[in-house]
mmCIF file of C-alpha atoms in Angstrom:
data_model
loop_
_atom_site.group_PDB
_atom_site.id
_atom_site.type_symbol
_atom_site.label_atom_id
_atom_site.label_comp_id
_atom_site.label_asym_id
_atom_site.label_seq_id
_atom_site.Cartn_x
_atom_site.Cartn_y
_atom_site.Cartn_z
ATOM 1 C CA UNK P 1 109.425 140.900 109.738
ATOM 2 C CA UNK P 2 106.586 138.385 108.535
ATOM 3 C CA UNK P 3 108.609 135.847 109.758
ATOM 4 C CA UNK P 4 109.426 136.930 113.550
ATOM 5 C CA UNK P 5 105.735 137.823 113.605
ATOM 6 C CA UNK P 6 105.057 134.162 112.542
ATOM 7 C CA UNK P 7 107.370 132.987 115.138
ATOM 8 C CA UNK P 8 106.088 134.806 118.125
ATOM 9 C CA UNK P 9 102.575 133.640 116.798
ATOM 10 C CA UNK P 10 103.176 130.286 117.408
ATOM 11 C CA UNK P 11 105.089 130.605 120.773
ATOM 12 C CA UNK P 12 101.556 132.340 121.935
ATOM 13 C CA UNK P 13 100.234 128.399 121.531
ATOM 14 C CA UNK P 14 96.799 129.951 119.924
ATOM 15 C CA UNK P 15 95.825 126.449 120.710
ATOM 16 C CA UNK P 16 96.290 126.236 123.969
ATOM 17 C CA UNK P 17 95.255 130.053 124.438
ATOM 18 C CA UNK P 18 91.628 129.525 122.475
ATOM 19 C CA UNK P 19 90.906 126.658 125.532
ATOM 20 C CA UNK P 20 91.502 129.170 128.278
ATOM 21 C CA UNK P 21 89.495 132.082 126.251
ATOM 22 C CA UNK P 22 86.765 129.727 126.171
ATOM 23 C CA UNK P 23 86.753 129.164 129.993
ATOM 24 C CA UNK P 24 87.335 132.990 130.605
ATOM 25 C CA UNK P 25 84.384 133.962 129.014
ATOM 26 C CA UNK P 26 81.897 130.719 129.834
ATOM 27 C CA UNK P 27 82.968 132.422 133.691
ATOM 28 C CA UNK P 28 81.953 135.465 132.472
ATOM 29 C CA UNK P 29 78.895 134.226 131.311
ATOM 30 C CA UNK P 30 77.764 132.111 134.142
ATOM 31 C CA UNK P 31 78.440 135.088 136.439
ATOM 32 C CA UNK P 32 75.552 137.320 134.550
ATOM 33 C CA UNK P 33 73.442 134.161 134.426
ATOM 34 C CA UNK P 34 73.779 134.211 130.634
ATOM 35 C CA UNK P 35 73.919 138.108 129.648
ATOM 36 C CA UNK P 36 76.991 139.430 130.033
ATOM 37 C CA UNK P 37 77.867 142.603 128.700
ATOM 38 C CA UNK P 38 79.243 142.858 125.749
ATOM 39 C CA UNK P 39 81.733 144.897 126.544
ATOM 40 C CA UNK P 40 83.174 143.254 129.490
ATOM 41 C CA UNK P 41 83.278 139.700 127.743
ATOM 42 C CA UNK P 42 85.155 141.234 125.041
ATOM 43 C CA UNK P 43 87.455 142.511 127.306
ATOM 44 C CA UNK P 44 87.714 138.904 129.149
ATOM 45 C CA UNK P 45 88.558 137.676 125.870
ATOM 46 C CA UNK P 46 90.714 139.824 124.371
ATOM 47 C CA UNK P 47 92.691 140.470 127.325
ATOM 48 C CA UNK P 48 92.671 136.886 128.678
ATOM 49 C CA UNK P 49 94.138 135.658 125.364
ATOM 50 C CA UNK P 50 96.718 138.590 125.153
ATOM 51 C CA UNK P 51 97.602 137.466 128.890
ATOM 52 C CA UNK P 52 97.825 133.865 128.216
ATOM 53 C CA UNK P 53 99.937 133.963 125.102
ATOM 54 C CA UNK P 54 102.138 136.267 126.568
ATOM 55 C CA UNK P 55 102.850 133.809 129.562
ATOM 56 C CA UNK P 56 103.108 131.138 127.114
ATOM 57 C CA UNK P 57 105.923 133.232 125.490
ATOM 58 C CA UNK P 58 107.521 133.935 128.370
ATOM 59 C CA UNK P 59 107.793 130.204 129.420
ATOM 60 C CA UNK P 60 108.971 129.202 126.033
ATOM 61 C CA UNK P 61 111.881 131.652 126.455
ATOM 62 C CA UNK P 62 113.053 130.443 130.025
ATOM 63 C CA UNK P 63 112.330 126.331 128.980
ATOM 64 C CA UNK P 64 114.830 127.032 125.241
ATOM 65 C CA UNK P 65 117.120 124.693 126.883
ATOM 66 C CA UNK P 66 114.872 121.235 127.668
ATOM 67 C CA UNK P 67 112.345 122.395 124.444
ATOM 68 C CA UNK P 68 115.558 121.744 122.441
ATOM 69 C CA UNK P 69 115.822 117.927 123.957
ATOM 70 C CA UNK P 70 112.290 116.761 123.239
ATOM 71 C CA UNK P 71 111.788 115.867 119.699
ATOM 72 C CA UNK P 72 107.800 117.607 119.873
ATOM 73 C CA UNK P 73 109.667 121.008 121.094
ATOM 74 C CA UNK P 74 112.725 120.964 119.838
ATOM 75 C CA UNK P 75 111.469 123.089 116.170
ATOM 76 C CA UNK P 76 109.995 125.722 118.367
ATOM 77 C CA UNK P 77 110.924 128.883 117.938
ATOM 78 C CA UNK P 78 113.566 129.863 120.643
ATOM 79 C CA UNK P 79 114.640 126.374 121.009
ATOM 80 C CA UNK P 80 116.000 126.057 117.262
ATOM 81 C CA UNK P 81 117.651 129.988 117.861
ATOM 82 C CA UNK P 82 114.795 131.776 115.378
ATOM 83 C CA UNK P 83 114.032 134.090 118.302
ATOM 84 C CA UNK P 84 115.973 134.596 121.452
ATOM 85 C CA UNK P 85 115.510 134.106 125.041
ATOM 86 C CA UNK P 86 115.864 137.130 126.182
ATOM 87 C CA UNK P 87 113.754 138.622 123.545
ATOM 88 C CA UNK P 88 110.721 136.236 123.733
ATOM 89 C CA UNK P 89 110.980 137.208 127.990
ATOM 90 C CA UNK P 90 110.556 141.015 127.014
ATOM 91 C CA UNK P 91 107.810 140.660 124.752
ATOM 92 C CA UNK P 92 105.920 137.673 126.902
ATOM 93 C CA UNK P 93 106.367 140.373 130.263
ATOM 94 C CA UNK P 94 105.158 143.394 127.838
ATOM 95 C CA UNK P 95 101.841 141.405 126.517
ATOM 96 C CA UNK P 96 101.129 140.161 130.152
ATOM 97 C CA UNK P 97 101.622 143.594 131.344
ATOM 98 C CA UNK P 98 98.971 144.960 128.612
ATOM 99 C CA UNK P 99 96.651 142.693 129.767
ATOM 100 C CA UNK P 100 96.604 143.401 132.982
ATOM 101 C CA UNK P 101 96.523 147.422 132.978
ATOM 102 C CA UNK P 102 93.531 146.774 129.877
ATOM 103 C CA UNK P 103 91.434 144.680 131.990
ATOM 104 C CA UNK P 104 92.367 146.457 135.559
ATOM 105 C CA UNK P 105 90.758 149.807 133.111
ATOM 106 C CA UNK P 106 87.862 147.901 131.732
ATOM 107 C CA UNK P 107 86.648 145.910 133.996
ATOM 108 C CA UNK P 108 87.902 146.297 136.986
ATOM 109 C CA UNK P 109 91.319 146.257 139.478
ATOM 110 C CA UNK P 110 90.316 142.186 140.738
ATOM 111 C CA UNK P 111 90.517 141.400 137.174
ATOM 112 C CA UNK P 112 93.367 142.359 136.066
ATOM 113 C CA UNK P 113 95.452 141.565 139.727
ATOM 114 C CA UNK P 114 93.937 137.626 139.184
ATOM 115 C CA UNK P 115 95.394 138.104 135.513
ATOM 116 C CA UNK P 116 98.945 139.133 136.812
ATOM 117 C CA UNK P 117 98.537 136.690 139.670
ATOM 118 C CA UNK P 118 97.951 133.859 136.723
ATOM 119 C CA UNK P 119 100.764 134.294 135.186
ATOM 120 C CA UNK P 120 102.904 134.815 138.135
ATOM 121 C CA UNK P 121 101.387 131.279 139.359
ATOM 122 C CA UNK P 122 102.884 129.948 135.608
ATOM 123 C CA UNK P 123 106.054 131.316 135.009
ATOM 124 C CA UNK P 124 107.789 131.729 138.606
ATOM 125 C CA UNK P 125 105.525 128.417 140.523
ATOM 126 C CA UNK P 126 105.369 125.812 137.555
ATOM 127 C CA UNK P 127 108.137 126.941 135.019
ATOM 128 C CA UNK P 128 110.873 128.179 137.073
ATOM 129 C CA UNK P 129 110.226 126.395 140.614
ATOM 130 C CA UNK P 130 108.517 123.063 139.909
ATOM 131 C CA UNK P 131 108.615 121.375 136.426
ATOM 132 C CA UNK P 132 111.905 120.624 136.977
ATOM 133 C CA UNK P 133 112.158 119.650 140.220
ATOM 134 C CA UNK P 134 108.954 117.980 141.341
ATOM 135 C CA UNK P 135 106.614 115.264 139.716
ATOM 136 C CA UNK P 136 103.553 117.273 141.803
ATOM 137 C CA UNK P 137 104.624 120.631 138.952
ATOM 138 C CA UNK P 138 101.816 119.929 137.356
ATOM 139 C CA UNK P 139 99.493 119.441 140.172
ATOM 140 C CA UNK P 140 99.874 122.714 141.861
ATOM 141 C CA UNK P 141 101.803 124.933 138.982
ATOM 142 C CA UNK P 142 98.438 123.926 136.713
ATOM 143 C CA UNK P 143 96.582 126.262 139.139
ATOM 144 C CA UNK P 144 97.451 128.968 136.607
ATOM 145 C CA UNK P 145 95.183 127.624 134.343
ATOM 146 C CA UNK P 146 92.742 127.867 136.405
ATOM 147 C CA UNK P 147 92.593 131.232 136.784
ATOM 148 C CA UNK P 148 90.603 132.157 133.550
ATOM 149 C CA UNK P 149 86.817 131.139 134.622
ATOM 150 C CA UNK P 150 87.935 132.899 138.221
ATOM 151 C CA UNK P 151 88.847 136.195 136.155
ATOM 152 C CA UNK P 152 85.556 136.426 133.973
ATOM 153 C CA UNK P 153 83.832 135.825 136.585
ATOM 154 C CA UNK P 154 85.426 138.601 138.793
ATOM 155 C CA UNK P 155 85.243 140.877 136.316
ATOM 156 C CA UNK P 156 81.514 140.467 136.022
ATOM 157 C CA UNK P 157 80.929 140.914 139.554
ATOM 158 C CA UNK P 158 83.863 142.470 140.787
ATOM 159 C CA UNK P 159 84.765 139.991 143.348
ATOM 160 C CA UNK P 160 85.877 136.783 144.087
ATOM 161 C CA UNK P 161 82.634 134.267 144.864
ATOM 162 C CA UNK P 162 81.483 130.774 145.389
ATOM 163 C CA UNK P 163 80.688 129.870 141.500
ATOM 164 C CA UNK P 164 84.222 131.059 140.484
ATOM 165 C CA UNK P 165 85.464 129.295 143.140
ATOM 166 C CA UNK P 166 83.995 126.332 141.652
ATOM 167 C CA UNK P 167 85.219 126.966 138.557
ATOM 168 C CA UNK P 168 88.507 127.612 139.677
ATOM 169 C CA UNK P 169 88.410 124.176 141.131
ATOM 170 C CA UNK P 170 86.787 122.064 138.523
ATOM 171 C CA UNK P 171 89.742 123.426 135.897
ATOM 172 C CA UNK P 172 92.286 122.558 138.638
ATOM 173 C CA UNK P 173 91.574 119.340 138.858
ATOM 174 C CA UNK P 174 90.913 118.680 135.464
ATOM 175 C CA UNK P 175 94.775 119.658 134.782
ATOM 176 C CA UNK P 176 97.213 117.152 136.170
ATOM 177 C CA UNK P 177 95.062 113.541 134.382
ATOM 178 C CA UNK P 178 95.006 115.987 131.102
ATOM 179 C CA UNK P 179 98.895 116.413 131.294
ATOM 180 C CA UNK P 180 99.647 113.060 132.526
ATOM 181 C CA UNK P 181 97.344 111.659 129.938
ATOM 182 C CA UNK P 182 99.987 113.450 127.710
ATOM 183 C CA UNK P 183 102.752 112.659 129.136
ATOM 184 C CA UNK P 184 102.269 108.347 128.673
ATOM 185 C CA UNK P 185 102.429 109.580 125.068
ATOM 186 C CA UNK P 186 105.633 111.854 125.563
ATOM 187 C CA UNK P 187 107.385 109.987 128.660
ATOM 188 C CA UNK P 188 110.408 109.428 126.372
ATOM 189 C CA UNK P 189 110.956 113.152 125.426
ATOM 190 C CA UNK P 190 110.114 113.995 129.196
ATOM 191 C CA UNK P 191 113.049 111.538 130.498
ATOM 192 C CA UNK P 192 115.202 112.911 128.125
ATOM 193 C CA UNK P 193 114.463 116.664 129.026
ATOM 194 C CA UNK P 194 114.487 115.554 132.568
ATOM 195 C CA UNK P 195 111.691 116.771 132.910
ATOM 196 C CA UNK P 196 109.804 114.733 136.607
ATOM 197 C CA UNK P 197 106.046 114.390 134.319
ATOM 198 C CA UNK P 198 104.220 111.555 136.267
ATOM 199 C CA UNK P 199 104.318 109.055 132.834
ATOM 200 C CA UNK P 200 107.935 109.811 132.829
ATOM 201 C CA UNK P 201 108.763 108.632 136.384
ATOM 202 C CA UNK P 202 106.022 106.286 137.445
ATOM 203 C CA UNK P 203 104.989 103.039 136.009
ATOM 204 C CA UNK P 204 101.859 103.243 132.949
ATOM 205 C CA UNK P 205 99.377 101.754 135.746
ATOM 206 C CA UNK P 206 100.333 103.845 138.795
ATOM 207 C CA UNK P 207 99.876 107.091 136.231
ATOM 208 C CA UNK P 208 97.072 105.841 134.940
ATOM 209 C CA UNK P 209 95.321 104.878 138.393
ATOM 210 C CA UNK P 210 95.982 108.610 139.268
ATOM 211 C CA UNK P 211 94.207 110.008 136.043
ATOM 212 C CA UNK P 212 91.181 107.993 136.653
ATOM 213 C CA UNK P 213 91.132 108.928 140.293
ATOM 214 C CA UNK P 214 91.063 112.762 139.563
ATOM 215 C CA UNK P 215 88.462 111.982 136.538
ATOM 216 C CA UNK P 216 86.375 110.188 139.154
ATOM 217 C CA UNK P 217 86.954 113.516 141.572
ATOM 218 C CA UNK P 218 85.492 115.385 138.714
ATOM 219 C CA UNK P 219 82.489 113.731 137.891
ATOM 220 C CA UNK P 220 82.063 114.016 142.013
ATOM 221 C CA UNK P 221 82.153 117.841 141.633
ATOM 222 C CA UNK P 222 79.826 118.025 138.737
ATOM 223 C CA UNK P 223 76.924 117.716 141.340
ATOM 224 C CA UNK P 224 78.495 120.141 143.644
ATOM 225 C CA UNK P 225 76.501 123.193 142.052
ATOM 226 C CA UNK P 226 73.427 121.701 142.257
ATOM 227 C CA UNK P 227 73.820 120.518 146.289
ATOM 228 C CA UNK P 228 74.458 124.310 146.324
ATOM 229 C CA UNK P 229 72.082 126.057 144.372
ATOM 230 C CA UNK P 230 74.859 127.466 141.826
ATOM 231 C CA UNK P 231 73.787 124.812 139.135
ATOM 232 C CA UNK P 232 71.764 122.775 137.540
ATOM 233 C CA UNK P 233 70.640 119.285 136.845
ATOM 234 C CA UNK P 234 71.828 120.000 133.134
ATOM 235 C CA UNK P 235 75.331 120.461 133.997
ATOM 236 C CA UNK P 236 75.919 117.215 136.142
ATOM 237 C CA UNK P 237 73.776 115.074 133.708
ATOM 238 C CA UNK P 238 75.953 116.138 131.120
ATOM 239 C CA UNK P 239 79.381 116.451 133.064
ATOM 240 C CA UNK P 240 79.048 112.972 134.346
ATOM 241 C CA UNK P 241 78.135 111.526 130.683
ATOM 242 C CA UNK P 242 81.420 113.113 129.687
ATOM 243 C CA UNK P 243 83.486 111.962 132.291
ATOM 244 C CA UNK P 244 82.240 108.784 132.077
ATOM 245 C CA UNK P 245 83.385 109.028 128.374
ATOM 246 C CA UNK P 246 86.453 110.166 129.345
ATOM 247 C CA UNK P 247 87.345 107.517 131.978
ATOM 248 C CA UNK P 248 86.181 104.725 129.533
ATOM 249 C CA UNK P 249 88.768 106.494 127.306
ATOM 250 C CA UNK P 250 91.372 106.274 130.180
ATOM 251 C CA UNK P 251 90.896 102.269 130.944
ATOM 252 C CA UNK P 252 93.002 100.844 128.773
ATOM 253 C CA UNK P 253 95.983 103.171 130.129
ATOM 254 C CA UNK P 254 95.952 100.933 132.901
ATOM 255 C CA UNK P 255 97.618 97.833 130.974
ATOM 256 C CA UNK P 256 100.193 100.293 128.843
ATOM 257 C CA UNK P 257 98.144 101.335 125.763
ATOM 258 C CA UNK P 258 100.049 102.165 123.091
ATOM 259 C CA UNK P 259 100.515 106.331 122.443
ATOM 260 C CA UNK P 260 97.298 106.306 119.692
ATOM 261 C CA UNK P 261 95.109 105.296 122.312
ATOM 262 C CA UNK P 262 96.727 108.113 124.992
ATOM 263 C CA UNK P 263 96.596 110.783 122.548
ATOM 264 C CA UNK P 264 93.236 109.765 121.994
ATOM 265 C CA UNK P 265 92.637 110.201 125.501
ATOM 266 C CA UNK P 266 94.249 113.275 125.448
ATOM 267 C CA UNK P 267 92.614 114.634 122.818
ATOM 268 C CA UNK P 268 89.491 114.197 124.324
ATOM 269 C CA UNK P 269 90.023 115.839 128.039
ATOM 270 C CA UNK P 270 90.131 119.170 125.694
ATOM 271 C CA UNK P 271 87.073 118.510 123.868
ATOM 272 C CA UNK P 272 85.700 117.808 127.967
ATOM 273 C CA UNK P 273 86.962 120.934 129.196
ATOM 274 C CA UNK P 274 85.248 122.900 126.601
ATOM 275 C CA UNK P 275 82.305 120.880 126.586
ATOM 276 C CA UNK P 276 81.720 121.188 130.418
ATOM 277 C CA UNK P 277 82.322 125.102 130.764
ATOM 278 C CA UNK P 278 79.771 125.461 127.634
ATOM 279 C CA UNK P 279 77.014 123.749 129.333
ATOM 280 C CA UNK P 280 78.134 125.278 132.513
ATOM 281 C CA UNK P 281 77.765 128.858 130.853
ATOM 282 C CA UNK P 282 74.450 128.472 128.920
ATOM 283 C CA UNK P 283 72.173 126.099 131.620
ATOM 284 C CA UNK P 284 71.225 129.571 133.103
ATOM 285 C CA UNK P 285 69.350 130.543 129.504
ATOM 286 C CA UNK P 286 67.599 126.896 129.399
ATOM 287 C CA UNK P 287 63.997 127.578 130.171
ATOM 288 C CA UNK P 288 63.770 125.063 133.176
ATOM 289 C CA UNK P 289 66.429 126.513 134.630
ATOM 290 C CA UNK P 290 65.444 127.605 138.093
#
């Protein structure tokens, strides 16, 4: 029994799951101007990781087949036969399911029909219709990570507005030049698998031309809220500094870095995304915030 509970654990991918908590509740917190509830952002961010890891289960048990063909997959848990298919599909549909009747209760119904409608956009748009099929999966099946800012912010206000519209935005764009980013380090396992990832089917340079194009696209955005009165100097200051960080990061791409310097890369979109919704969330509290 410790084991399967070990397994499941890591076909949750905390990792991944702790990124989109973080966004979830820097939404919630930039919705109530930087006093949430306590209550409700607990509920944001206990729900919206039971939500996500259940998703990320689910996807794990309908992807066994290709996760066995890529050497970074190919140990996970329903790939190598330690738990099956079918039975990581029940229990990713039962923790989604959880999530969305807990937050739907304590919160309120927006909340928890953006958290259904998130993993919806994951498993049946990216996993089962588009990562196989399209180079652009990532592009428009990444909108389900977008979702979490959208959902703490709804369930703050209890609907859908400009700022988590934003957000919504700014994390959708930000997907497709993290994942390509990744997949110049992984475009061998994705050709094997299949799998149409931009690195994997376009040239180093024309992938990462694309990657700097959306980076440039976000540091565009970054001003956005303060042209609209949802933000302030703070956060485009300091999301421009890290995008420029980020595309300096992403130059070398362009001439077919070797996989240290993509991961590198890589690694540091995550530390961007966090970075950005943390300034994001607390430039309300700063005291020359207006």
């Amino acid at each position: 029994m410790p084991n399967l509970a070990r397994h499941f654990f890591s076909l949750a991918k905390p990792r991944i799951v702790l990124l989109l908590v973080v966004t979830a509740a820097a939404g919630a917190w930039k919705a109530a101007a930087g006093s949430p509830e306590p209550a409700v952002l607990l509920a944001v961010v206990l729900a919206g990781a039971v939500a996500a890891a259940g998703a990320n289960v689910i996807n794990q048990g309908l992807e066994a087949d290709i996760d066995a063909r890529m050497r970074r997959t190919r140990e996970r848990a329903v790939a190598s036969r330690r738990v099956g298919p079918t039975a990581a599909v029940i229990a990713g549909v039962v923790l989604v399911a959880i999530a969305v009747v807990a937050l739907a209760i304590t919160t309120n119904l927006l909340a928890g029909l953006l958290t259904l409608a998130a993993a919806a956009v994951y498993v049946l748009v990216y996993t089962v219709l588009l990562k196989r099929r399209s180079w652009n999966n990532i592009v428009i099946g990444g909108a389900a990570g977008a979702f979490p800012p959208l959902i703490g912010a709804a369930a703050v206000s209890g609907h859908i507005d400009a700022v988590g519209l934003y957000m919504f935005a700014f994390v959708f764009f930000w997907t497709p030049p993290h994942f390509w980013t990744l997949s110049l380090v992984l475009r061998d396992d994705y050709a094997a698998a299949k799998i149409p990832m931009l690195g994997a089917v376009a040239s180093p340079r024309d992938t990462a031309v694309q990657i700097m194009l959306y980076i440039l696209l976000l540091t565009a955005l970054a001003w956005l809220p303060l042209a609209a009165g949802y933000g302030g100097l703070a956060f485009a200051l300091a999301a421009t500094l890290l995008g420029a960080y980020w595309l300096r990061a992403s130059w070398p791409l362009r001439h077919g870095a070797g996989a240290k310097q993509a991961l590198s890369a890589y690694k540091f979109s995550l530390v961007y995304l966090a970075l950005v919704f943390l300034v994001l969330a607390v430039e309300p509290m700063l005291p020359w915030y207006a």
